[in-house]
Amino acid sequence: VKTGDASAAGTELGPIIDRANQQRLVGIIDRAASEANMVVHGGVGEGELATGYFITPSMFEIDDVQHDLVQDELFGPIVSLERFGDEAEALAMANATRYGLAASVYTSDLNRSMRM
C-alpha cells in the first residue's frame, strides 16, 4: 500500500488525522505485537513519512475472536486475519463481533465465496 501525501497521484493511504491518533495506533500495534502473530509490521512512517502523522499498515493473524483487533473499530491501517475450518465456523466468527464490523472471505472457491 503506497503511503504518502493524500493529494499525490498513486497514494493509497494518507496520514492519520492527528498526533494523538497516531500515537494511539502505535500503542495498539505495539500491544498486539506481543499478543498475536504479526504478519506485516507497520507503525510510524519513516523517511519522508516521518514529517506527518503517517502510520504504515500492519497485519496480524488472530486466533481469538474476542481480541481487541477483532472487536474494536481501530480507525487506522491495522488488519486482522482469522483462519477458519469450515463455513459455519467462519460465519460464527464474523457474527461474534460486538459492532457488526466488516469482514471478508478470501478463497479460491468462487461458489464458497458466493454462499458466504
PDB file of C-alpha atoms in Angstrom, residues 7-93:
ATOM      1  CA  SER A   7      -3.063  14.635  -2.803  1.00  0.00           C
ATOM      2  CA  ALA A   8      -0.215  12.910  -4.671  1.00  0.00           C
ATOM      3  CA  ALA A   9      -1.028  10.637  -7.594  1.00  0.00           C
ATOM      4  CA  GLY A  10      -0.599   6.983  -6.703  1.00  0.00           C
ATOM      5  CA  THR A  11      -1.041   7.443  -2.964  1.00  0.00           C
ATOM      6  CA  GLU A  12      -3.381   4.839  -1.497  1.00  0.00           C
ATOM      7  CA  LEU A  13      -3.089   5.761   2.187  1.00  0.00           C
ATOM      8  CA  GLY A  14      -2.733   9.261   3.573  1.00  0.00           C
ATOM      9  CA  PRO A  15      -1.896  10.451   7.089  1.00  0.00           C
ATOM     10  CA  ILE A  16      -3.839   9.881  10.294  1.00  0.00           C
ATOM     11  CA  ILE A  17      -5.901  12.867  11.475  1.00  0.00           C
ATOM     12  CA  ASP A  18      -3.549  13.993  14.284  1.00  0.00           C
ATOM     13  CA  ARG A  19      -0.621  13.059  16.532  1.00  0.00           C
ATOM     14  CA  ALA A  20      -2.858  11.751  19.335  1.00  0.00           C
ATOM     15  CA  ASN A  21      -4.430   9.210  16.987  1.00  0.00           C
ATOM     16  CA  GLN A  22      -1.051   8.330  15.501  1.00  0.00           C
ATOM     17  CA  GLN A  23       0.256   7.538  18.976  1.00  0.00           C
ATOM     18  CA  ARG A  24      -2.937   5.641  19.870  1.00  0.00           C
ATOM     19  CA  LEU A  25      -2.458   3.409  16.820  1.00  0.00           C
ATOM     20  CA  VAL A  26       1.231   2.867  17.600  1.00  0.00           C
ATOM     21  CA  GLY A  27       0.171   1.706  21.079  1.00  0.00           C
ATOM     22  CA  ILE A  28      -2.346  -0.722  19.573  1.00  0.00           C
ATOM     23  CA  ILE A  29       0.297  -2.101  17.195  1.00  0.00           C
ATOM     24  CA  ASP A  30       2.859  -2.482  19.992  1.00  0.00           C
ATOM     25  CA  ARG A  31       0.402  -4.269  22.307  1.00  0.00           C
ATOM     26  CA  ALA A  32      -0.875  -6.546  19.555  1.00  0.00           C
ATOM     27  CA  ALA A  33       2.692  -7.478  18.566  1.00  0.00           C
ATOM     28  CA  SER A  34       3.092  -9.195  21.933  1.00  0.00           C
ATOM     29  CA  GLU A  35      -0.297 -10.944  21.739  1.00  0.00           C
ATOM     30  CA  ALA A  36      -0.689 -12.017  18.113  1.00  0.00           C
ATOM     31  CA  ASN A  37       1.342 -13.159  15.137  1.00  0.00           C
ATOM     32  CA  MET A  38       2.410 -10.026  13.265  1.00  0.00           C
ATOM     33  CA  VAL A  39       2.384 -10.765   9.529  1.00  0.00           C
ATOM     34  CA  VAL A  40       3.158  -7.219   8.359  1.00  0.00           C
ATOM     35  CA  HIS A  41       4.863  -4.813  10.764  1.00  0.00           C
ATOM     36  CA  GLY A  42       3.744  -1.236  10.382  1.00  0.00           C
ATOM     37  CA  GLY A  43       3.996   1.796  12.583  1.00  0.00           C
ATOM     38  CA  VAL A  44       5.157   5.390  12.442  1.00  0.00           C
ATOM     39  CA  GLY A  45       6.264   6.391   8.979  1.00  0.00           C
ATOM     40  CA  GLU A  46       9.978   6.784   8.324  1.00  0.00           C
ATOM     41  CA  GLY A  47      11.975   8.883   5.885  1.00  0.00           C
ATOM     42  CA  GLU A  48       9.739  11.385   4.108  1.00  0.00           C
ATOM     43  CA  LEU A  49       6.760   9.981   6.055  1.00  0.00           C
ATOM     44  CA  ALA A  50       8.357  10.996   9.382  1.00  0.00           C
ATOM     45  CA  THR A  51       7.195  14.617   8.998  1.00  0.00           C
ATOM     46  CA  GLY A  52       3.461  13.877   9.096  1.00  0.00           C
ATOM     47  CA  TYR A  53       1.047  11.739  11.063  1.00  0.00           C
ATOM     48  CA  PHE A  54       1.665   8.645   8.974  1.00  0.00           C
ATOM     49  CA  ILE A  55       1.106   5.056  10.051  1.00  0.00           C
ATOM     50  CA  THR A  56       2.190   2.298   7.698  1.00  0.00           C
ATOM     51  CA  PRO A  57      -0.126  -0.739   7.537  1.00  0.00           C
ATOM     52  CA  SER A  58       0.073  -3.650   9.978  1.00  0.00           C
ATOM     53  CA  MET A  59      -1.453  -7.101   9.647  1.00  0.00           C
ATOM     54  CA  PHE A  60      -1.963  -9.609  12.455  1.00  0.00           C
ATOM     55  CA  GLU A  61      -3.061 -13.230  12.459  1.00  0.00           C
ATOM     56  CA  ILE A  62      -5.527 -13.635  15.334  1.00  0.00           C
ATOM     57  CA  ASP A  63      -6.744 -16.864  16.946  1.00  0.00           C
ATOM     58  CA  ASP A  64      -9.104 -15.274  19.485  1.00  0.00           C
ATOM     59  CA  VAL A  65     -12.171 -13.530  18.032  1.00  0.00           C
ATOM     60  CA  GLN A  66     -12.557 -11.693  21.354  1.00  0.00           C
ATOM     61  CA  HIS A  67      -9.236  -9.869  20.780  1.00  0.00           C
ATOM     62  CA  ASP A  68      -9.483  -6.073  20.575  1.00  0.00           C
ATOM     63  CA  LEU A  69      -8.167  -6.126  16.995  1.00  0.00           C
ATOM     64  CA  VAL A  70     -11.269  -8.081  16.002  1.00  0.00           C
ATOM     65  CA  GLN A  71     -13.821  -6.468  18.315  1.00  0.00           C
ATOM     66  CA  ASP A  72     -12.979  -2.759  18.070  1.00  0.00           C
ATOM     67  CA  GLU A  73     -13.026  -0.375  15.137  1.00  0.00           C
ATOM     68  CA  LEU A  74      -9.484   0.972  15.093  1.00  0.00           C
ATOM     69  CA  PHE A  75      -9.755   3.826  12.572  1.00  0.00           C
ATOM     70  CA  GLY A  76      -6.310   3.060  11.193  1.00  0.00           C
ATOM     71  CA  PRO A  77      -4.422   0.779   8.809  1.00  0.00           C
ATOM     72  CA  ILE A  78      -4.461  -2.326  11.009  1.00  0.00           C
ATOM     73  CA  VAL A  79      -5.938  -5.570   9.687  1.00  0.00           C
ATOM     74  CA  SER A  80      -6.668  -8.814  11.489  1.00  0.00           C
ATOM     75  CA  LEU A  81      -6.702 -12.181   9.738  1.00  0.00           C
ATOM     76  CA  GLU A  82      -8.590 -15.106  11.199  1.00  0.00           C
ATOM     77  CA  ARG A  83      -8.407 -18.607   9.766  1.00  0.00           C
ATOM     78  CA  PHE A  84     -11.453 -20.866   9.760  1.00  0.00           C
ATOM     79  CA  GLY A  85     -12.085 -24.558   9.272  1.00  0.00           C
ATOM     80  CA  ASP A  86     -15.489 -24.542   7.626  1.00  0.00           C
ATOM     81  CA  GLU A  87     -18.159 -22.079   6.551  1.00  0.00           C
ATOM     82  CA  ALA A  88     -20.174 -22.418   9.754  1.00  0.00           C
ATOM     83  CA  GLU A  89     -17.122 -21.514  11.820  1.00  0.00           C
ATOM     84  CA  ALA A  90     -16.351 -18.521   9.591  1.00  0.00           C
ATOM     85  CA  LEU A  91     -19.898 -17.199   9.878  1.00  0.00           C
ATOM     86  CA  ALA A  92     -19.884 -17.701  13.651  1.00  0.00           C
ATOM     87  CA  MET A  93     -16.610 -15.776  13.878  1.00  0.00           C
TER      88      MET A  93
END
